[in-house]
Protein backbone atom coordinates (compact mmCIF):
# COMPACT_ATOMS: atom_id res chain seq x y z
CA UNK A 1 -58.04 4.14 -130.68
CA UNK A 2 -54.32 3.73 -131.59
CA UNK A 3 -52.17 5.05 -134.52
CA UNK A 4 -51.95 3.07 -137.75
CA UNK A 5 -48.72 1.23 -137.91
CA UNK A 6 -47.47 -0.48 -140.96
CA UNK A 7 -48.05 -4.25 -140.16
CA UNK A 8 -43.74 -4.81 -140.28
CA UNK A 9 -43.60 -2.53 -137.63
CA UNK A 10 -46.46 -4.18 -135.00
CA UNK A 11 -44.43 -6.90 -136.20
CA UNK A 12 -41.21 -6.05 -134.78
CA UNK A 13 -42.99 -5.12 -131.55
CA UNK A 14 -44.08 -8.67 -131.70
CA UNK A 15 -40.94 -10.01 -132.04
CA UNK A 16 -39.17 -8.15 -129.30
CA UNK A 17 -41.89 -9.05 -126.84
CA UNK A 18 -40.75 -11.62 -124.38
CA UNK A 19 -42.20 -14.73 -124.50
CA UNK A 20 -44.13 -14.53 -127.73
CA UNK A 21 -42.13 -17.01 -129.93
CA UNK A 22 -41.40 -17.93 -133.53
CA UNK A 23 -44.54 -19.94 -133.67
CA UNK A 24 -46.70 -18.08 -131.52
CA UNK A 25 -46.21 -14.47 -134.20
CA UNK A 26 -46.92 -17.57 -137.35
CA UNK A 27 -50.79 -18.16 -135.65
CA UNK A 28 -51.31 -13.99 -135.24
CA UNK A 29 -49.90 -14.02 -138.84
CA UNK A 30 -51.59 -16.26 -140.42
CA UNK A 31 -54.82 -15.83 -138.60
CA UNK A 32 -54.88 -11.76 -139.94
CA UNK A 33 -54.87 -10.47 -136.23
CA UNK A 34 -51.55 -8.47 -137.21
CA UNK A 35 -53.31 -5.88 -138.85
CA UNK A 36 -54.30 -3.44 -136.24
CA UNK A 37 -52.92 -4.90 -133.51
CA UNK A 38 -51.94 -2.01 -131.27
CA UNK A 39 -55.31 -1.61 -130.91
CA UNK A 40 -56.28 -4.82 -129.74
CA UNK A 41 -56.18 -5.62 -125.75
CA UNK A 42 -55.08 -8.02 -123.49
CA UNK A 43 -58.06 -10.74 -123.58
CA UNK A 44 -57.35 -10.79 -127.61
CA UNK A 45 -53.83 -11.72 -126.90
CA UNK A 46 -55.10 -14.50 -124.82
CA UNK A 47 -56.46 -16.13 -127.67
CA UNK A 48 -53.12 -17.32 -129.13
CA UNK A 49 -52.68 -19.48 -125.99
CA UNK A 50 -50.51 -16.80 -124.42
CA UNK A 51 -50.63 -16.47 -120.55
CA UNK A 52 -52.25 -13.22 -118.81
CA UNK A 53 -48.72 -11.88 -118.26
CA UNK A 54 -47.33 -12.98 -122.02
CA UNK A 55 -50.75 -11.22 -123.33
CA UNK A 56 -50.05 -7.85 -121.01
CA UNK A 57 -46.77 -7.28 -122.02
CA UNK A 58 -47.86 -7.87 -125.84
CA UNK A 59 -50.34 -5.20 -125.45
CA UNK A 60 -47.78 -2.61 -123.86
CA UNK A 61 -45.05 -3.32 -126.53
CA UNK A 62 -47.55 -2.52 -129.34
CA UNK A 63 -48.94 1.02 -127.47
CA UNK A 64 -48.40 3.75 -129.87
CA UNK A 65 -45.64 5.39 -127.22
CA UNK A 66 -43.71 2.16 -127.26
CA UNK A 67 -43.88 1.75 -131.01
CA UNK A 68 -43.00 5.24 -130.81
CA UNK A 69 -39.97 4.98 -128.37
CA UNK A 70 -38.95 2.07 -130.19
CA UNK A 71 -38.49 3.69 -133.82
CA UNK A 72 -36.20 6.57 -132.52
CA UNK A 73 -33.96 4.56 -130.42
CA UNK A 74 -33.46 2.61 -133.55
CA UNK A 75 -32.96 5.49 -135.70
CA UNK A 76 -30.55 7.18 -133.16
CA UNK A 77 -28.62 3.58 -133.45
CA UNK A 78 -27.91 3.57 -136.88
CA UNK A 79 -30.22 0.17 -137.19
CA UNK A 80 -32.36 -0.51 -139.93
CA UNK A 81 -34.48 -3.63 -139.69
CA UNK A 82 -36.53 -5.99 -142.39
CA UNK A 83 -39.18 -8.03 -141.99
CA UNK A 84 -40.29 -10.95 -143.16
CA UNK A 85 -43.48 -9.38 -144.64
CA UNK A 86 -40.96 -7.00 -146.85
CA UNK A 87 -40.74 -7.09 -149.73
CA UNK A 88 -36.62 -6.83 -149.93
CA UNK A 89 -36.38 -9.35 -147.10
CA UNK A 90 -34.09 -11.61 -148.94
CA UNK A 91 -35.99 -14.87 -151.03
CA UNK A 92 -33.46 -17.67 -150.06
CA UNK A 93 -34.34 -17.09 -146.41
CA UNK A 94 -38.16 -17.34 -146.92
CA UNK A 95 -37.27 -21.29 -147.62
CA UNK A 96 -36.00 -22.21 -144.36
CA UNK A 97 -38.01 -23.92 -141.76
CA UNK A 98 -37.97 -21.15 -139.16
CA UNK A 99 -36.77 -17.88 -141.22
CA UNK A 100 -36.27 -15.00 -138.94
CA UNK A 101 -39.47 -12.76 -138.58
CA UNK A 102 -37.03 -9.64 -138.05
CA UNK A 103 -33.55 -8.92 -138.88
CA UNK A 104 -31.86 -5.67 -137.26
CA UNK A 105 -29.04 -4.29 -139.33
CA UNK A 106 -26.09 -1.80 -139.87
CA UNK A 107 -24.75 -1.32 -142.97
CA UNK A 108 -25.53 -1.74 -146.64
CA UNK A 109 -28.81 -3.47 -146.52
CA UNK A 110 -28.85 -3.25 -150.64
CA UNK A 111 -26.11 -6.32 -149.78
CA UNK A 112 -28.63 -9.00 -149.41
CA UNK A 113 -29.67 -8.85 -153.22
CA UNK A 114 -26.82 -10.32 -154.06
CA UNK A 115 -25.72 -14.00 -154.82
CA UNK A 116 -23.77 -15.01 -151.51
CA UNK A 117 -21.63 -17.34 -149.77
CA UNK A 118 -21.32 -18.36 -146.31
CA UNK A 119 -17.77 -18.73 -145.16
CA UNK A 120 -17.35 -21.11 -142.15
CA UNK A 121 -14.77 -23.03 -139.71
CA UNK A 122 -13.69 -23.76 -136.79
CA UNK A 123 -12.40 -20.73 -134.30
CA UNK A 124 -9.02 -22.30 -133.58
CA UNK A 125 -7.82 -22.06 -137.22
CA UNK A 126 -4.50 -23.03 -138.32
CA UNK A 127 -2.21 -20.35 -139.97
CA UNK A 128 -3.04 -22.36 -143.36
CA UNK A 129 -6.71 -22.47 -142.91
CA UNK A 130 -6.87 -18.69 -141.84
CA UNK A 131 -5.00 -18.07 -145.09
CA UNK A 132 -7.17 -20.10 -147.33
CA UNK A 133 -10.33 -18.50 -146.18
CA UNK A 134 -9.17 -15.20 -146.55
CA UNK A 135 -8.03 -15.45 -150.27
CA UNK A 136 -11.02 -17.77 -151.10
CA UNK A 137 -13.25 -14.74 -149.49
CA UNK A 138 -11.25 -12.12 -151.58
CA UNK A 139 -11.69 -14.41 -154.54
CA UNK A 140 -14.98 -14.66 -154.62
CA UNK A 141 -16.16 -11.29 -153.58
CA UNK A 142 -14.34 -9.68 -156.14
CA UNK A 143 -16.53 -11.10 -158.59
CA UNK A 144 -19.70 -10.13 -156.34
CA UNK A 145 -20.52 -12.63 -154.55
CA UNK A 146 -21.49 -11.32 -150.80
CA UNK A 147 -19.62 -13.59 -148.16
CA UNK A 148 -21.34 -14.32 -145.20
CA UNK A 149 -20.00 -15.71 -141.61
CA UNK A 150 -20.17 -15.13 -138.08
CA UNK A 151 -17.56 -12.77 -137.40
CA UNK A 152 -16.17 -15.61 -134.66
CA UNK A 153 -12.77 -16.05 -134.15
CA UNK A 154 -10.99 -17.65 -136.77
CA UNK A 155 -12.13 -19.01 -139.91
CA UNK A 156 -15.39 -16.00 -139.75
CA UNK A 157 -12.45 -13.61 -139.36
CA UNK A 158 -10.64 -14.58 -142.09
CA UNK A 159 -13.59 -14.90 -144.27
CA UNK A 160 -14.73 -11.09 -143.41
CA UNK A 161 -11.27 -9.29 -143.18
CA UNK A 162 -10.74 -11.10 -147.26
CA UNK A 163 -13.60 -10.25 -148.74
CA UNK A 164 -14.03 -6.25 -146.87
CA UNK A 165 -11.16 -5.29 -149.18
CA UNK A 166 -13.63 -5.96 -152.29
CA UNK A 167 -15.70 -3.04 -152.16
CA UNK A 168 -17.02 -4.44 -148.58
CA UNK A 169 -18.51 -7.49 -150.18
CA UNK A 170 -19.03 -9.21 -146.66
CA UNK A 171 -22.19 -9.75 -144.24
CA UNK A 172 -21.61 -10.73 -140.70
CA UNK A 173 -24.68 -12.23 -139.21
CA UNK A 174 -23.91 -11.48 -135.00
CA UNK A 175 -25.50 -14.23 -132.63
CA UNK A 176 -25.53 -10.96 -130.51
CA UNK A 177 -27.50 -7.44 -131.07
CA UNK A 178 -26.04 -5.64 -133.83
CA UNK A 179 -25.00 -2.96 -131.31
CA UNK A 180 -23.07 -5.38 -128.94
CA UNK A 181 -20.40 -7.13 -130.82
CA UNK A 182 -18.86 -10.29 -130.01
CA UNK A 183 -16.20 -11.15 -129.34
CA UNK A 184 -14.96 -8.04 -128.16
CA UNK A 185 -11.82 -8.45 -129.81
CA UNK A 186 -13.29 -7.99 -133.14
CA UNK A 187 -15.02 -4.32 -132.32
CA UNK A 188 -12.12 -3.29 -134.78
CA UNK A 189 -13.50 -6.20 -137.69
CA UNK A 190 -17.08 -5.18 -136.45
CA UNK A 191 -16.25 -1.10 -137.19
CA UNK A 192 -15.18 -1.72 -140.21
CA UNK A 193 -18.07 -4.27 -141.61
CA UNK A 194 -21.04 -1.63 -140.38
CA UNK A 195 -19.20 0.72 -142.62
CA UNK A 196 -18.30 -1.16 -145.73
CA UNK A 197 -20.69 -4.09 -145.12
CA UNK A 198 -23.59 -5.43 -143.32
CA UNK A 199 -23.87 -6.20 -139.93
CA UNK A 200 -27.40 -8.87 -139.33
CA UNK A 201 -28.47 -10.13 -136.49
CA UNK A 202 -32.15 -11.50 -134.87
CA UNK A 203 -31.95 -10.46 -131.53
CA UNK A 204 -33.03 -7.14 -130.34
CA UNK A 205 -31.01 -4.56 -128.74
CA UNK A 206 -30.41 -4.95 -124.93
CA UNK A 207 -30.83 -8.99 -125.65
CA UNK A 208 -28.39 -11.29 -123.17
CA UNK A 209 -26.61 -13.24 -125.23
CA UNK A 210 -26.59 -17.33 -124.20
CA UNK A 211 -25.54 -19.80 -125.97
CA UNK A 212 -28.66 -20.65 -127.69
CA UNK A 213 -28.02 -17.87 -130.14
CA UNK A 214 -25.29 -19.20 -131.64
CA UNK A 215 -27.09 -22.19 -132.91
CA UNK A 216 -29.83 -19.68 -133.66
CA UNK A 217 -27.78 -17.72 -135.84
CA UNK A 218 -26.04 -20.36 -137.94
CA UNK A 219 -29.14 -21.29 -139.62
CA UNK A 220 -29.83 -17.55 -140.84
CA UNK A 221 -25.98 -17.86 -141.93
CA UNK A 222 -26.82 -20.42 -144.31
CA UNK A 223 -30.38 -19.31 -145.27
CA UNK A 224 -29.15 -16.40 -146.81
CA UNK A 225 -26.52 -18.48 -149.00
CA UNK A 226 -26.81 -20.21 -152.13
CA UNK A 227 -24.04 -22.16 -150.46
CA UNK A 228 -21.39 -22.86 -147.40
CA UNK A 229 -17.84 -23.29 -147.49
CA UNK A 230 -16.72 -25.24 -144.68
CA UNK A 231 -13.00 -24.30 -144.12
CA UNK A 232 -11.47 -26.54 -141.01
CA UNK A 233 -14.26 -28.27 -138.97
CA UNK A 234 -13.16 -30.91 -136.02
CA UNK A 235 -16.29 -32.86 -134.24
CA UNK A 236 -18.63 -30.62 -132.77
CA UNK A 237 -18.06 -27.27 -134.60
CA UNK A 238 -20.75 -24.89 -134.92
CA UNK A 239 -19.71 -24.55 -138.56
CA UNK A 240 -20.77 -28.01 -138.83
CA UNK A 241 -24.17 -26.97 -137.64
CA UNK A 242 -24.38 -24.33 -140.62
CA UNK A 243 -23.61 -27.23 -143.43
CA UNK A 244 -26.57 -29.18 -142.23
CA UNK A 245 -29.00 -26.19 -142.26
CA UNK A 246 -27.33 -25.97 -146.12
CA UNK A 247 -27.83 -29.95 -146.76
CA UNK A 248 -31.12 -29.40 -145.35
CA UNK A 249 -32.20 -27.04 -147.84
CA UNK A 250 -30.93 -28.72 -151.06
CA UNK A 251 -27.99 -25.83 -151.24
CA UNK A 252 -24.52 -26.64 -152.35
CA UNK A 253 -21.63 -27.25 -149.55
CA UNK A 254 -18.17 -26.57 -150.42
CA UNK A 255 -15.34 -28.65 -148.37
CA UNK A 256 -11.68 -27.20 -148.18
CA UNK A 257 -9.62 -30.55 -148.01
CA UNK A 258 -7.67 -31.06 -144.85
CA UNK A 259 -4.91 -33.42 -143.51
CA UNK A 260 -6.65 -36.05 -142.23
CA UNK A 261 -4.67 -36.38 -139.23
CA UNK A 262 -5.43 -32.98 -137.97
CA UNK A 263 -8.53 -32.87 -135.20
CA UNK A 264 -9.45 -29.71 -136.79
CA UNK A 265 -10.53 -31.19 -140.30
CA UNK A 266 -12.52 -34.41 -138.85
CA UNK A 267 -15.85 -32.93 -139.42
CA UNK A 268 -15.13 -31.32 -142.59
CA UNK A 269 -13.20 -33.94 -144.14
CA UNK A 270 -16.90 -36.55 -143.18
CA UNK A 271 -18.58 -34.15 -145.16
CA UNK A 272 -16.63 -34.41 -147.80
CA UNK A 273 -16.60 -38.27 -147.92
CA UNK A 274 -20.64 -37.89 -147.36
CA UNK A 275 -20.50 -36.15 -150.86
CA UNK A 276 -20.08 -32.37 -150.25
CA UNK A 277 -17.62 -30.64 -152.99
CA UNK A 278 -13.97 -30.09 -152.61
CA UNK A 279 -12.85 -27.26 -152.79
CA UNK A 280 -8.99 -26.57 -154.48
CA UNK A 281 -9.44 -23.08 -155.93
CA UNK A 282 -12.33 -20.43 -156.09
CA UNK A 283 -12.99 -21.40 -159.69
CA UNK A 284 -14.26 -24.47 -157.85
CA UNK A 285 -16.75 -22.23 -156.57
CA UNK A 286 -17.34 -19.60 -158.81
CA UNK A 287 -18.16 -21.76 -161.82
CA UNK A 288 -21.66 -22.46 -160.16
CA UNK A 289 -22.38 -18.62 -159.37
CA UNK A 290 -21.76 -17.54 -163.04
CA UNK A 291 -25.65 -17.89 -163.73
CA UNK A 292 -26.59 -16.01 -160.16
CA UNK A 293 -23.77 -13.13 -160.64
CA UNK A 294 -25.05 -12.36 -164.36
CA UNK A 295 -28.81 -12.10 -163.36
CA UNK A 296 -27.58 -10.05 -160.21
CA UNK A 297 -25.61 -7.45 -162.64
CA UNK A 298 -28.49 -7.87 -164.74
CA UNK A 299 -31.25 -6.58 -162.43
CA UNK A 300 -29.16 -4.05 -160.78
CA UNK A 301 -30.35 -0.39 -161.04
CA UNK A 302 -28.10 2.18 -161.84
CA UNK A 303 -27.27 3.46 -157.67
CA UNK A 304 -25.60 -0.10 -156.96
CA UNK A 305 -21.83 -0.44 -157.20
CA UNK A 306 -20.29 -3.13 -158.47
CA UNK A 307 -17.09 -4.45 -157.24
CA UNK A 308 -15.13 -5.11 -159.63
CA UNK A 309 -11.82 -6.04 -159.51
CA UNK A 310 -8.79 -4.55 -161.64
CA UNK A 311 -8.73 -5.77 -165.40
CA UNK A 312 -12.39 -6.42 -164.80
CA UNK A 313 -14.29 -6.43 -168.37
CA UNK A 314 -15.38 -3.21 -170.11
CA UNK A 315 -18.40 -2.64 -171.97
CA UNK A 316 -19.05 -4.77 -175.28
CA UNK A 317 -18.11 -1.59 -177.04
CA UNK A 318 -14.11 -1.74 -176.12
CA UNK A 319 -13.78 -5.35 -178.10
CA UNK A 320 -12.27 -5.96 -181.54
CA UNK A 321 -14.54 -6.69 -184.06
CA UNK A 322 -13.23 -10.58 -183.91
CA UNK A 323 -14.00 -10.34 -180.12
CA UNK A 324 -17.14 -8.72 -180.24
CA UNK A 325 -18.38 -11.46 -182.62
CA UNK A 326 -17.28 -14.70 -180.22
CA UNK A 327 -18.88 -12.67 -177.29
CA UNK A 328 -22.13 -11.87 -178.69
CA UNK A 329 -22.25 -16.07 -179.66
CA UNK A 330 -20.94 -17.01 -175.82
CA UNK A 331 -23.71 -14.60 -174.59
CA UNK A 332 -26.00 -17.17 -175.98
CA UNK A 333 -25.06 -20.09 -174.04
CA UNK A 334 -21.63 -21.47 -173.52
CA UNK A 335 -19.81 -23.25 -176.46
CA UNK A 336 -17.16 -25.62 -177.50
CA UNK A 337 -14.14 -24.60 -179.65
CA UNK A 338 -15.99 -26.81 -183.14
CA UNK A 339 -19.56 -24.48 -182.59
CA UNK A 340 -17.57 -21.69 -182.24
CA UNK A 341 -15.48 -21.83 -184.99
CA UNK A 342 -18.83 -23.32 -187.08
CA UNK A 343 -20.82 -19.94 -185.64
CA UNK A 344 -18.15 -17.59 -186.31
CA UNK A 345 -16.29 -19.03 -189.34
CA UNK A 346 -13.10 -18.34 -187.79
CA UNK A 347 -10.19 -20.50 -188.70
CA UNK A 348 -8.98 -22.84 -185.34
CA UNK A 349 -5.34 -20.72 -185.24
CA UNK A 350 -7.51 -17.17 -185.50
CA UNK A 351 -10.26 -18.57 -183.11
CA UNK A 352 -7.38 -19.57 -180.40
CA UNK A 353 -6.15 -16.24 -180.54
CA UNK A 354 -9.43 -13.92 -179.99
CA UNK A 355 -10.48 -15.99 -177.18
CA UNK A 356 -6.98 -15.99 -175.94
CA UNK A 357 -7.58 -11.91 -175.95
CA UNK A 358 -11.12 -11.82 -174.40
CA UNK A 359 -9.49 -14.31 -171.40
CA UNK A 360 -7.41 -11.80 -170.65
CA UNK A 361 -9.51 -9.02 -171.05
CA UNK A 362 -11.74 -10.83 -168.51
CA UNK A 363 -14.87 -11.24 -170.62
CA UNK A 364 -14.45 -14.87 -171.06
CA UNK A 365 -13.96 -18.42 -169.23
CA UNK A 366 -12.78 -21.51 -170.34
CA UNK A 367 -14.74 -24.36 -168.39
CA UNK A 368 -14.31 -28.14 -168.62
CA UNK A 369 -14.38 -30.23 -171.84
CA UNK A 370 -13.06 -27.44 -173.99
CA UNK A 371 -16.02 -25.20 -173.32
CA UNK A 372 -16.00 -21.44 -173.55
CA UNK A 373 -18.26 -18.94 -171.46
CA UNK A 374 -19.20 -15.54 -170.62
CA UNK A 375 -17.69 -14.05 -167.03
């Protein structure tokens, strides 16, 4: 008789077991034959429609030693790894077709709770490109938001190196192990990530990468995002591959506008004709993360730090009295300038002036068609 194993674990031993695939671990799932399956022996495997050898090597991955032998070499890596029977493992992945059963990581796995962003384009950027993506990255996860990308060459670079100056508000999801960056010229970009960040990826230690992986890991790139920025994108980029995987799951998709004579917008600049959203500043972003940001400060506990960036608001306690009383009303829902002077029985001159103040102060937005909100 074997050990008991919690079920995530004989499910990582599943996962790591060559030639038992995505679908193959869905039938032991969903048939209940994960519970105690160290224990079970070759001729059970066999069931699943796995061959004699697929079913043999099942059965040695799950022994208690290599369970065992397993753990610590994980442990003495630094890796961490969720499940998709976890409760933490994130909810916007558990919609895609073929969500990853495991995901091995180094870093700050308390990351993945918040609302992100998946930063994408092609790897021969132009200077401008490389730019915009890293101040649109910085942008946005100074407010919170987690950017996510490949850390490829390129656009992914730019995308990681602008947002791991905000508090290390940045997940790179690796087509490779999570111990074997790539490319190798971003082991410096990779160092710094692990350490600030969050370093994801599907494949096990020791796994060859091929280029299979790559298309493999765009779609995890966009299932953890509540949408993709597509930042330069000729014909045939793999960034191109991550916007469908976010069309296909009713997500938003962000388009930075290109020169249409450049080869290295022709994709993106489709997408945007097809309907996707330009993008001309973060605000163009931001504006539809307000909702997902305030829920995520919201529900977190008291060990999570914010990033916040500088003149970011204080508590409700540092306002005016005129300031407290148009925040407590914009808390609400947002308003236009007529409810707010109706609500508040401010003046138009006085009104213009307090939410002047709280603008600066960083505790308020103004949002098309004369509408006010909270940050």
């Amino acid at each position: 008789m074997g050990q008991e194993w919690d079920v995530s674990e004989l499910l990582v031993g599943m996962h790591e077991t060559e030639g038992v695939g995505w679908i193959t671990i869905r039938r032991i799932v969903a048939s209940g034959a994960l519970e105690g399956a160290n224990r079970r022996r070759e001729k059970d495997w066999m069931e699943f429609a796995l061959s004699a050898k697929q079913a043999a090597k099942l059965a040695e991955r799950l022994s208690d030693e290599k369970i065992e032998r397993a753990i610590d070499s994980r442990r003495r890596a630094g890796i961490s790894v969720l499940t998709a029977l976890d409760p933490d493992y994130p909810e916007l992945l558990k919609h895609m077709d073929t969500p990853p059963w495991v995901l091995y990581g180094i870093g700050r796995l308390e990351l993945l709770a918040r609302p992100a962003l998946a930063i994408v384009g092609t790897r021969v950027a132009t200077a401008y490109g490389k730019r915009v993506a890293e101040e649109l990255a910085a942008s946005c996860a100074a407010e919170g938001i987690a950017v996510v990308s490949g850390m490829a060459r390129g656009i992914d670079t730019a995308a990681h190196a602008g947002a791991i100056g905000k508090e290390g508000s940045t997940i790179a999801v690796l087509a490779s192990p999570v111990d074997s960056p790539y490319p190798p010229e971003n082991r410096g970009l990779y160092r710094e990530i692990a350490e600030r960040g969050l370093v994801l990826s599907e494949s096990p230690a020791g796994t060859p990468l091929t280029k299979a992986h790559f298309y493999l890991r765009n779609r995890i790139i966009a299932g953890l995002c509540q949408g993709a920025l597509v930042v330069e994108a000729g014909e045939g980029s793999g960034a191109l591959i991550t916007a469908q995987h976010t069309l296909n799951s009713n997500r938003d998709l962000y388009i930075v506008p290109g020169p249409i004579t450049s080869p290295r917008s022709t994709g993106a600049l489709k997408l945007l004709r097809d309907g996707a959203k330009p993008v001309l500043e973060a605000e163009d972003i931001l504006c539809d993360y307000r909702r997902a940001l305030r829920e995520w400060r919201s529900s977190s506990g008291p060990g999570e730090e914010l990033p916040e960036s500088p003149g970011s608001p204080g508590s409700p306690e540092e306002l005016e009295e005129e300031e407290a009383c148009l925040y407590e009303i914009l808390l609400e829902e947002p308003r236009t300038i007529d409810e707010l002077s109706e609500l508040s029985g401010m003046a138009r001159g006085q009104l213009h002036t307090v939410l002047l103040h709280l603008q600066m102060k960083r505790r308020v937005q103004q949002l098309p068609g004369s509408m006010f909100a909270v940050i």
